[in-house]
Amino acid sequence: RDAISAPSAASGGIPDPTDEYLRCASFVPCLLDKPKPILVVIDLNGTLLYRPHKRNAFTFVERPLAGAFLQRCVDRHHVVIWSSARPDNVRRMCEQLLPAAYMARVVAVWGRDRFGLSADDYNRRTQCYKRLTRLWEDPVVGASHPLAAAQGAIWDQANTVLIDDSAEKARSEPHNAVTLPEFAGDLAENPQVLPLVEEYLDTLAMQTDVSTYIRVKPFTMR
């Protein structure tokens, strides 16, 4: 396969966190009295599943407990699925991972078309960056905050978590990233990863600003 190339300037190039982002993440973590809504942005390949043949979306191996984990995230948080795979493939993978009733409750399902890639970069092996600002600026995603209508609440770095197996994809907002060991089809993985992620998400929901907590205590397999 071709080597992965950096995105061109037309695709936004390689991002860095802004000074304001780093400043906001630099504060001391502060615990809430009760859990708050969080937006959980979840990757597919390498995170929840393994595709031995990248062009075949119908054949994949689920990470242990992936379906149950995803359902619990939908039950407890607000979920966006964001993958660098092509939209049709993303949809097919989601349909196999989640029952229709749960899919209907997912805030948004984003594929390769949501990275702002140029046509050339879209069609080659380009490093994709998940700029969370794209989500925060999206009206459909924004309207999903349970307090958006009543209080004007928004999703931002204080309440958004990106779950991915690639730390590089989170380069623009590194302290919002929960980076997992890549799943490559090992059904006997030990310890199982997703229950630990679930516990960590419960901890993050109790933080005033998740980015301050992740900066100090990033997710580990302990």
PDB file of C-alpha atoms in Angstrom:
ATOM      1  CA  ARG A   1       0.000   0.000   0.000  1.00  0.00           C
ATOM      2  CA  ASP A   2       1.049   3.587  -0.522  1.00  0.00           C
ATOM      3  CA  ALA A   3       2.609   5.409   2.414  1.00  0.00           C
ATOM      4  CA  ILE A   4       0.373   7.763   4.389  1.00  0.00           C
ATOM      5  CA  SER A   5       0.918  11.338   3.224  1.00  0.00           C
ATOM      6  CA  ALA A   6       0.399  14.593   5.089  1.00  0.00           C
ATOM      7  CA  PRO A   7      -2.680  16.607   4.106  1.00  0.00           C
ATOM      8  CA  SER A   8      -2.061  19.362   1.585  1.00  0.00           C
ATOM      9  CA  ALA A   9      -2.528  23.043   2.352  1.00  0.00           C
ATOM     10  CA  ALA A  10      -5.837  22.805   0.477  1.00  0.00           C
ATOM     11  CA  SER A  11      -6.980  20.294   3.104  1.00  0.00           C
ATOM     12  CA  GLY A  12      -5.866  22.489   5.993  1.00  0.00           C
ATOM     13  CA  GLY A  13      -2.379  21.062   6.430  1.00  0.00           C
ATOM     14  CA  ILE A  14      -1.188  19.714   9.781  1.00  0.00           C
ATOM     15  CA  PRO A  15      -2.972  21.384  12.721  1.00  0.00           C
ATOM     16  CA  ASP A  16      -1.573  22.467  16.076  1.00  0.00           C
ATOM     17  CA  PRO A  17      -3.517  23.342  19.220  1.00  0.00           C
ATOM     18  CA  THR A  18      -4.236  27.043  19.605  1.00  0.00           C
ATOM     19  CA  ASP A  19      -2.746  29.043  22.470  1.00  0.00           C
ATOM     20  CA  GLU A  20      -6.259  29.613  23.820  1.00  0.00           C
ATOM     21  CA  TYR A  21      -6.970  25.882  23.765  1.00  0.00           C
ATOM     22  CA  LEU A  22      -3.772  25.140  25.710  1.00  0.00           C
ATOM     23  CA  ARG A  23      -4.533  27.929  28.177  1.00  0.00           C
ATOM     24  CA  CYS A  24      -8.001  26.556  28.940  1.00  0.00           C
ATOM     25  CA  ALA A  25      -6.612  23.039  29.367  1.00  0.00           C
ATOM     26  CA  SER A  26      -3.908  24.276  31.757  1.00  0.00           C
ATOM     27  CA  PHE A  27      -6.192  24.915  34.736  1.00  0.00           C
ATOM     28  CA  VAL A  28      -6.458  22.605  37.732  1.00  0.00           C
ATOM     29  CA  PRO A  29      -9.175  19.931  37.309  1.00  0.00           C
ATOM     30  CA  CYS A  30     -12.331  20.606  39.297  1.00  0.00           C
ATOM     31  CA  LEU A  31     -14.890  17.998  40.369  1.00  0.00           C
ATOM     32  CA  LEU A  32     -18.636  18.529  39.908  1.00  0.00           C
ATOM     33  CA  ASP A  33     -21.378  17.502  42.346  1.00  0.00           C
ATOM     34  CA  LYS A  34     -23.178  15.485  39.679  1.00  0.00           C
ATOM     35  CA  PRO A  35     -22.361  14.252  36.167  1.00  0.00           C
ATOM     36  CA  LYS A  36     -22.823  16.606  33.231  1.00  0.00           C
ATOM     37  CA  PRO A  37     -23.608  15.920  29.560  1.00  0.00           C
ATOM     38  CA  ILE A  38     -20.562  15.017  27.479  1.00  0.00           C
ATOM     39  CA  LEU A  39     -20.171  14.574  23.736  1.00  0.00           C
ATOM     40  CA  VAL A  40     -18.348  11.317  23.012  1.00  0.00           C
ATOM     41  CA  VAL A  41     -16.816  11.130  19.533  1.00  0.00           C
ATOM     42  CA  ILE A  42     -15.970   7.543  18.630  1.00  0.00           C
ATOM     43  CA  ASP A  43     -13.748   6.135  15.888  1.00  0.00           C
ATOM     44  CA  LEU A  44     -14.440   2.768  14.244  1.00  0.00           C
ATOM     45  CA  ASN A  45     -11.495   0.937  12.652  1.00  0.00           C
ATOM     46  CA  GLY A  46      -8.737   0.175  15.153  1.00  0.00           C
ATOM     47  CA  THR A  47     -10.941   1.394  18.000  1.00  0.00           C
ATOM     48  CA  LEU A  48     -14.190  -0.613  17.964  1.00  0.00           C
ATOM     49  CA  LEU A  49     -13.393  -3.022  15.154  1.00  0.00           C
ATOM     50  CA  TYR A  50     -10.750  -4.405  12.823  1.00  0.00           C
ATOM     51  CA  ARG A  51     -11.194  -4.581   9.070  1.00  0.00           C
ATOM     52  CA  PRO A  52      -8.807  -7.168   7.581  1.00  0.00           C
ATOM     53  CA  HIS A  53      -9.748  -5.949   4.092  1.00  0.00           C
ATOM     54  CA  LYS A  54     -10.109  -2.179   4.131  1.00  0.00           C
ATOM     55  CA  ARG A  55     -12.357  -2.003   1.076  1.00  0.00           C
ATOM     56  CA  ASN A  56     -14.827  -4.539   2.453  1.00  0.00           C
ATOM     57  CA  ALA A  57     -17.025  -2.905   5.071  1.00  0.00           C
ATOM     58  CA  PHE A  58     -19.062  -6.058   5.587  1.00  0.00           C
ATOM     59  CA  THR A  59     -16.185  -8.107   6.952  1.00  0.00           C
ATOM     60  CA  PHE A  60     -14.828  -6.956  10.274  1.00  0.00           C
ATOM     61  CA  VAL A  61     -13.957  -8.264  13.707  1.00  0.00           C
ATOM     62  CA  GLU A  62     -15.572  -6.468  16.651  1.00  0.00           C
ATOM     63  CA  ARG A  63     -13.405  -5.539  19.604  1.00  0.00           C
ATOM     64  CA  PRO A  64     -14.622  -7.487  22.669  1.00  0.00           C
ATOM     65  CA  LEU A  65     -17.761  -5.795  24.080  1.00  0.00           C
ATOM     66  CA  ALA A  66     -17.815  -3.168  21.295  1.00  0.00           C
ATOM     67  CA  GLY A  67     -21.559  -3.369  20.692  1.00  0.00           C
ATOM     68  CA  ALA A  68     -22.421  -3.217  24.386  1.00  0.00           C
ATOM     69  CA  PHE A  69     -19.956  -0.356  24.928  1.00  0.00           C
ATOM     70  CA  LEU A  70     -21.458   1.665  22.100  1.00  0.00           C
ATOM     71  CA  GLN A  71     -24.998   1.094  23.351  1.00  0.00           C
ATOM     72  CA  ARG A  72     -24.064   2.186  26.864  1.00  0.00           C
ATOM     73  CA  CYS A  73     -22.392   5.309  25.491  1.00  0.00           C
ATOM     74  CA  VAL A  74     -25.605   6.165  23.627  1.00  0.00           C
ATOM     75  CA  ASP A  75     -27.627   5.519  26.795  1.00  0.00           C
ATOM     76  CA  ARG A  76     -25.411   7.636  29.058  1.00  0.00           C
ATOM     77  CA  HIS A  77     -23.809  10.287  26.866  1.00  0.00           C
ATOM     78  CA  HIS A  78     -24.230  11.989  23.473  1.00  0.00           C
ATOM     79  CA  VAL A  79     -22.472  10.076  20.712  1.00  0.00           C
ATOM     80  CA  VAL A  80     -20.978  11.033  17.365  1.00  0.00           C
ATOM     81  CA  ILE A  81     -19.331   8.347  15.243  1.00  0.00           C
ATOM     82  CA  TRP A  82     -16.503   9.796  13.143  1.00  0.00           C
ATOM     83  CA  SER A  83     -14.376   7.626  10.882  1.00  0.00           C
ATOM     84  CA  SER A  84     -11.938   8.377   8.073  1.00  0.00           C
ATOM     85  CA  ALA A  85     -13.551   5.588   6.028  1.00  0.00           C
ATOM     86  CA  ARG A  86     -15.829   6.467   3.126  1.00  0.00           C
ATOM     87  CA  PRO A  87     -19.395   7.355   4.114  1.00  0.00           C
ATOM     88  CA  ASP A  88     -21.035   4.241   2.633  1.00  0.00           C
ATOM     89  CA  ASN A  89     -18.588   2.000   4.468  1.00  0.00           C
ATOM     90  CA  VAL A  90     -19.107   3.897   7.720  1.00  0.00           C
ATOM     91  CA  ARG A  91     -22.865   3.474   7.442  1.00  0.00           C
ATOM     92  CA  ARG A  92     -22.547  -0.272   6.804  1.00  0.00           C
ATOM     93  CA  MET A  93     -20.216  -0.768   9.748  1.00  0.00           C
ATOM     94  CA  CYS A  94     -22.540   1.183  12.032  1.00  0.00           C
ATOM     95  CA  GLU A  95     -25.554  -0.843  10.935  1.00  0.00           C
ATOM     96  CA  GLN A  96     -23.752  -4.034  11.939  1.00  0.00           C
ATOM     97  CA  LEU A  97     -22.533  -2.610  15.255  1.00  0.00           C
ATOM     98  CA  LEU A  98     -25.738  -0.974  16.482  1.00  0.00           C
ATOM     99  CA  PRO A  99     -29.438  -1.890  16.357  1.00  0.00           C
ATOM    100  CA  ALA A 100     -31.575   0.581  14.388  1.00  0.00           C
ATOM    101  CA  ALA A 101     -33.204   1.947  17.552  1.00  0.00           C
ATOM    102  CA  TYR A 102     -29.767   2.946  18.879  1.00  0.00           C
ATOM    103  CA  MET A 103     -28.559   4.291  15.529  1.00  0.00           C
ATOM    104  CA  ALA A 104     -31.533   6.661  15.557  1.00  0.00           C
ATOM    105  CA  ARG A 105     -30.224   8.145  18.823  1.00  0.00           C
ATOM    106  CA  VAL A 106     -26.681   8.780  17.585  1.00  0.00           C
ATOM    107  CA  VAL A 107     -26.158  12.533  17.177  1.00  0.00           C
ATOM    108  CA  ALA A 108     -24.256  12.258  13.880  1.00  0.00           C
ATOM    109  CA  VAL A 109     -22.340   9.748  11.786  1.00  0.00           C
ATOM    110  CA  TRP A 110     -19.431  11.341   9.949  1.00  0.00           C
ATOM    111  CA  GLY A 111     -17.141   9.771   7.378  1.00  0.00           C
ATOM    112  CA  ARG A 112     -14.259  10.771   5.179  1.00  0.00           C
ATOM    113  CA  ASP A 113     -16.303  13.557   3.612  1.00  0.00           C
ATOM    114  CA  ARG A 114     -16.270  15.523   6.894  1.00  0.00           C
ATOM    115  CA  PHE A 115     -12.522  16.228   7.131  1.00  0.00           C
ATOM    116  CA  GLY A 116     -12.373  19.076   4.610  1.00  0.00           C
ATOM    117  CA  LEU A 117     -10.031  17.084   2.361  1.00  0.00           C
ATOM    118  CA  SER A 118      -9.241  18.192  -1.173  1.00  0.00           C
ATOM    119  CA  ALA A 119     -10.359  15.795  -3.921  1.00  0.00           C
ATOM    120  CA  ASP A 120      -6.794  14.507  -4.315  1.00  0.00           C
ATOM    121  CA  ASP A 121      -6.324  13.949  -0.584  1.00  0.00           C
ATOM    122  CA  TYR A 122      -9.734  12.287  -0.284  1.00  0.00           C
ATOM    123  CA  ASN A 123      -8.753   9.641  -2.819  1.00  0.00           C
ATOM    124  CA  ARG A 124      -5.326   8.785  -1.458  1.00  0.00           C
ATOM    125  CA  ARG A 125      -3.909   7.596   1.853  1.00  0.00           C
ATOM    126  CA  THR A 126      -3.877  10.932   3.638  1.00  0.00           C
ATOM    127  CA  GLN A 127      -3.368  11.451   7.361  1.00  0.00           C
ATOM    128  CA  CYS A 128      -6.728  12.685   8.635  1.00  0.00           C
ATOM    129  CA  TYR A 129      -7.043  15.068  11.582  1.00  0.00           C
ATOM    130  CA  LYS A 130     -10.197  15.185  13.678  1.00  0.00           C
ATOM    131  CA  ARG A 131     -10.506  18.889  14.344  1.00  0.00           C
ATOM    132  CA  LEU A 132     -13.157  19.030  17.027  1.00  0.00           C
ATOM    133  CA  THR A 133     -13.968  22.595  16.020  1.00  0.00           C
ATOM    134  CA  ARG A 134     -15.707  21.083  12.977  1.00  0.00           C
ATOM    135  CA  LEU A 135     -18.104  19.327  15.326  1.00  0.00           C
ATOM    136  CA  TRP A 136     -18.544  22.311  17.626  1.00  0.00           C
ATOM    137  CA  GLU A 137     -19.453  24.550  14.674  1.00  0.00           C
ATOM    138  CA  ASP A 138     -21.934  22.079  13.162  1.00  0.00           C
ATOM    139  CA  PRO A 139     -25.572  23.116  13.775  1.00  0.00           C
ATOM    140  CA  VAL A 140     -26.919  19.556  13.994  1.00  0.00           C
ATOM    141  CA  VAL A 141     -24.283  18.562  16.533  1.00  0.00           C
ATOM    142  CA  GLY A 142     -24.721  21.827  18.433  1.00  0.00           C
ATOM    143  CA  ALA A 143     -28.475  21.377  18.736  1.00  0.00           C
ATOM    144  CA  SER A 144     -27.944  17.989  20.409  1.00  0.00           C
ATOM    145  CA  HIS A 145     -26.736  19.541  23.669  1.00  0.00           C
ATOM    146  CA  PRO A 146     -29.635  18.947  26.089  1.00  0.00           C
ATOM    147  CA  LEU A 147     -29.364  22.522  27.388  1.00  0.00           C
ATOM    148  CA  ALA A 148     -28.841  24.186  23.995  1.00  0.00           C
ATOM    149  CA  ALA A 149     -32.387  25.481  23.614  1.00  0.00           C
ATOM    150  CA  ALA A 150     -33.071  26.472  27.222  1.00  0.00           C
ATOM    151  CA  GLN A 151     -29.660  27.846  28.245  1.00  0.00           C
ATOM    152  CA  GLY A 152     -27.675  28.275  25.033  1.00  0.00           C
ATOM    153  CA  ALA A 153     -25.239  25.570  26.151  1.00  0.00           C
ATOM    154  CA  ILE A 154     -22.674  24.430  23.591  1.00  0.00           C
ATOM    155  CA  TRP A 155     -20.302  21.551  23.044  1.00  0.00           C
ATOM    156  CA  ASP A 156     -16.677  22.625  23.461  1.00  0.00           C
ATOM    157  CA  GLN A 157     -13.362  21.488  24.888  1.00  0.00           C
ATOM    158  CA  ALA A 158     -14.850  21.337  28.385  1.00  0.00           C
ATOM    159  CA  ASN A 159     -17.318  18.581  27.509  1.00  0.00           C
ATOM    160  CA  THR A 160     -16.086  16.719  24.399  1.00  0.00           C
ATOM    161  CA  VAL A 161     -14.114  13.466  24.355  1.00  0.00           C
ATOM    162  CA  LEU A 162     -12.501  11.898  21.275  1.00  0.00           C
ATOM    163  CA  ILE A 163     -12.009   8.121  21.466  1.00  0.00           C
ATOM    164  CA  ASP A 164      -9.507   6.911  18.862  1.00  0.00           C
ATOM    165  CA  ASP A 165      -6.536   4.582  18.510  1.00  0.00           C
ATOM    166  CA  SER A 166      -4.460   7.381  16.954  1.00  0.00           C
ATOM    167  CA  ALA A 167      -3.123  10.222  19.099  1.00  0.00           C
ATOM    168  CA  GLU A 168      -2.017  11.965  15.896  1.00  0.00           C
ATOM    169  CA  LYS A 169      -5.625  12.379  14.742  1.00  0.00           C
ATOM    170  CA  ALA A 170      -6.273  14.411  17.910  1.00  0.00           C
ATOM    171  CA  ARG A 171      -3.352  16.748  17.283  1.00  0.00           C
ATOM    172  CA  SER A 172      -5.484  19.923  17.298  1.00  0.00           C
ATOM    173  CA  GLU A 173      -7.124  19.102  20.673  1.00  0.00           C
ATOM    174  CA  PRO A 174      -4.758  16.631  22.372  1.00  0.00           C
ATOM    175  CA  HIS A 175      -6.259  17.015  25.850  1.00  0.00           C
ATOM    176  CA  ASN A 176      -9.678  15.887  24.651  1.00  0.00           C
ATOM    177  CA  ALA A 177      -8.318  12.562  23.414  1.00  0.00           C
ATOM    178  CA  VAL A 178      -8.782   9.133  24.947  1.00  0.00           C
ATOM    179  CA  THR A 179      -6.220   7.133  22.987  1.00  0.00           C
ATOM    180  CA  LEU A 180      -6.696   3.357  22.992  1.00  0.00           C
ATOM    181  CA  PRO A 181      -4.322   0.568  22.027  1.00  0.00           C
ATOM    182  CA  GLU A 182      -5.043  -0.252  18.387  1.00  0.00           C
ATOM    183  CA  PHE A 183      -7.350  -3.236  17.937  1.00  0.00           C
ATOM    184  CA  ALA A 184      -6.021  -5.588  15.262  1.00  0.00           C
ATOM    185  CA  GLY A 185      -8.411  -8.496  15.714  1.00  0.00           C
ATOM    186  CA  ASP A 186      -7.188 -10.011  18.997  1.00  0.00           C
ATOM    187  CA  LEU A 187     -10.370 -11.367  20.605  1.00  0.00           C
ATOM    188  CA  ALA A 188      -8.396 -12.463  23.658  1.00  0.00           C
ATOM    189  CA  GLU A 189      -7.068  -8.984  24.481  1.00  0.00           C
ATOM    190  CA  ASN A 190      -6.207  -8.767  28.148  1.00  0.00           C
ATOM    191  CA  PRO A 191      -7.177  -6.641  29.884  1.00  0.00           C
ATOM    192  CA  GLN A 192     -10.287  -5.817  27.896  1.00  0.00           C
ATOM    193  CA  VAL A 193     -10.029  -2.187  26.852  1.00  0.00           C
ATOM    194  CA  LEU A 194     -13.597  -0.917  26.560  1.00  0.00           C
ATOM    195  CA  PRO A 195     -14.750  -1.472  30.173  1.00  0.00           C
ATOM    196  CA  LEU A 196     -11.793   0.673  31.266  1.00  0.00           C
ATOM    197  CA  VAL A 197     -12.810   3.376  28.787  1.00  0.00           C
ATOM    198  CA  GLU A 198     -16.347   3.269  30.163  1.00  0.00           C
ATOM    199  CA  GLU A 199     -15.069   3.889  33.701  1.00  0.00           C
ATOM    200  CA  TYR A 200     -12.892   6.740  32.454  1.00  0.00           C
ATOM    201  CA  LEU A 201     -15.853   8.385  30.691  1.00  0.00           C
ATOM    202  CA  ASP A 202     -17.824   8.255  33.944  1.00  0.00           C
ATOM    203  CA  THR A 203     -14.929  10.072  35.621  1.00  0.00           C
ATOM    204  CA  LEU A 204     -14.787  12.688  32.853  1.00  0.00           C
ATOM    205  CA  ALA A 205     -18.522  13.395  33.152  1.00  0.00           C
ATOM    206  CA  MET A 206     -17.812  14.576  36.717  1.00  0.00           C
ATOM    207  CA  GLN A 207     -15.255  17.192  35.622  1.00  0.00           C
ATOM    208  CA  THR A 208     -15.894  20.903  35.104  1.00  0.00           C
ATOM    209  CA  ASP A 209     -13.585  20.729  32.069  1.00  0.00           C
ATOM    210  CA  VAL A 210     -12.597  17.333  30.674  1.00  0.00           C
ATOM    211  CA  SER A 211      -9.494  18.767  28.973  1.00  0.00           C
ATOM    212  CA  THR A 212      -7.985  19.838  32.304  1.00  0.00           C
ATOM    213  CA  TYR A 213      -8.447  16.320  33.682  1.00  0.00           C
ATOM    214  CA  ILE A 214      -7.179  14.485  30.586  1.00  0.00           C
ATOM    215  CA  ARG A 215      -4.078  16.708  30.554  1.00  0.00           C
ATOM    216  CA  VAL A 216      -3.230  15.694  34.128  1.00  0.00           C
ATOM    217  CA  LYS A 217      -4.521  12.107  34.092  1.00  0.00           C
ATOM    218  CA  PRO A 218      -4.697  10.776  30.534  1.00  0.00           C
ATOM    219  CA  PHE A 219      -6.360   7.427  29.897  1.00  0.00           C
ATOM    220  CA  THR A 220      -4.080   4.470  30.552  1.00  0.00           C
ATOM    221  CA  MET A 221      -4.537   0.704  30.631  1.00  0.00           C
ATOM    222  CA  ARG A 222      -3.230   0.825  34.233  1.00  0.00           C
TER     223      ARG A 222
END
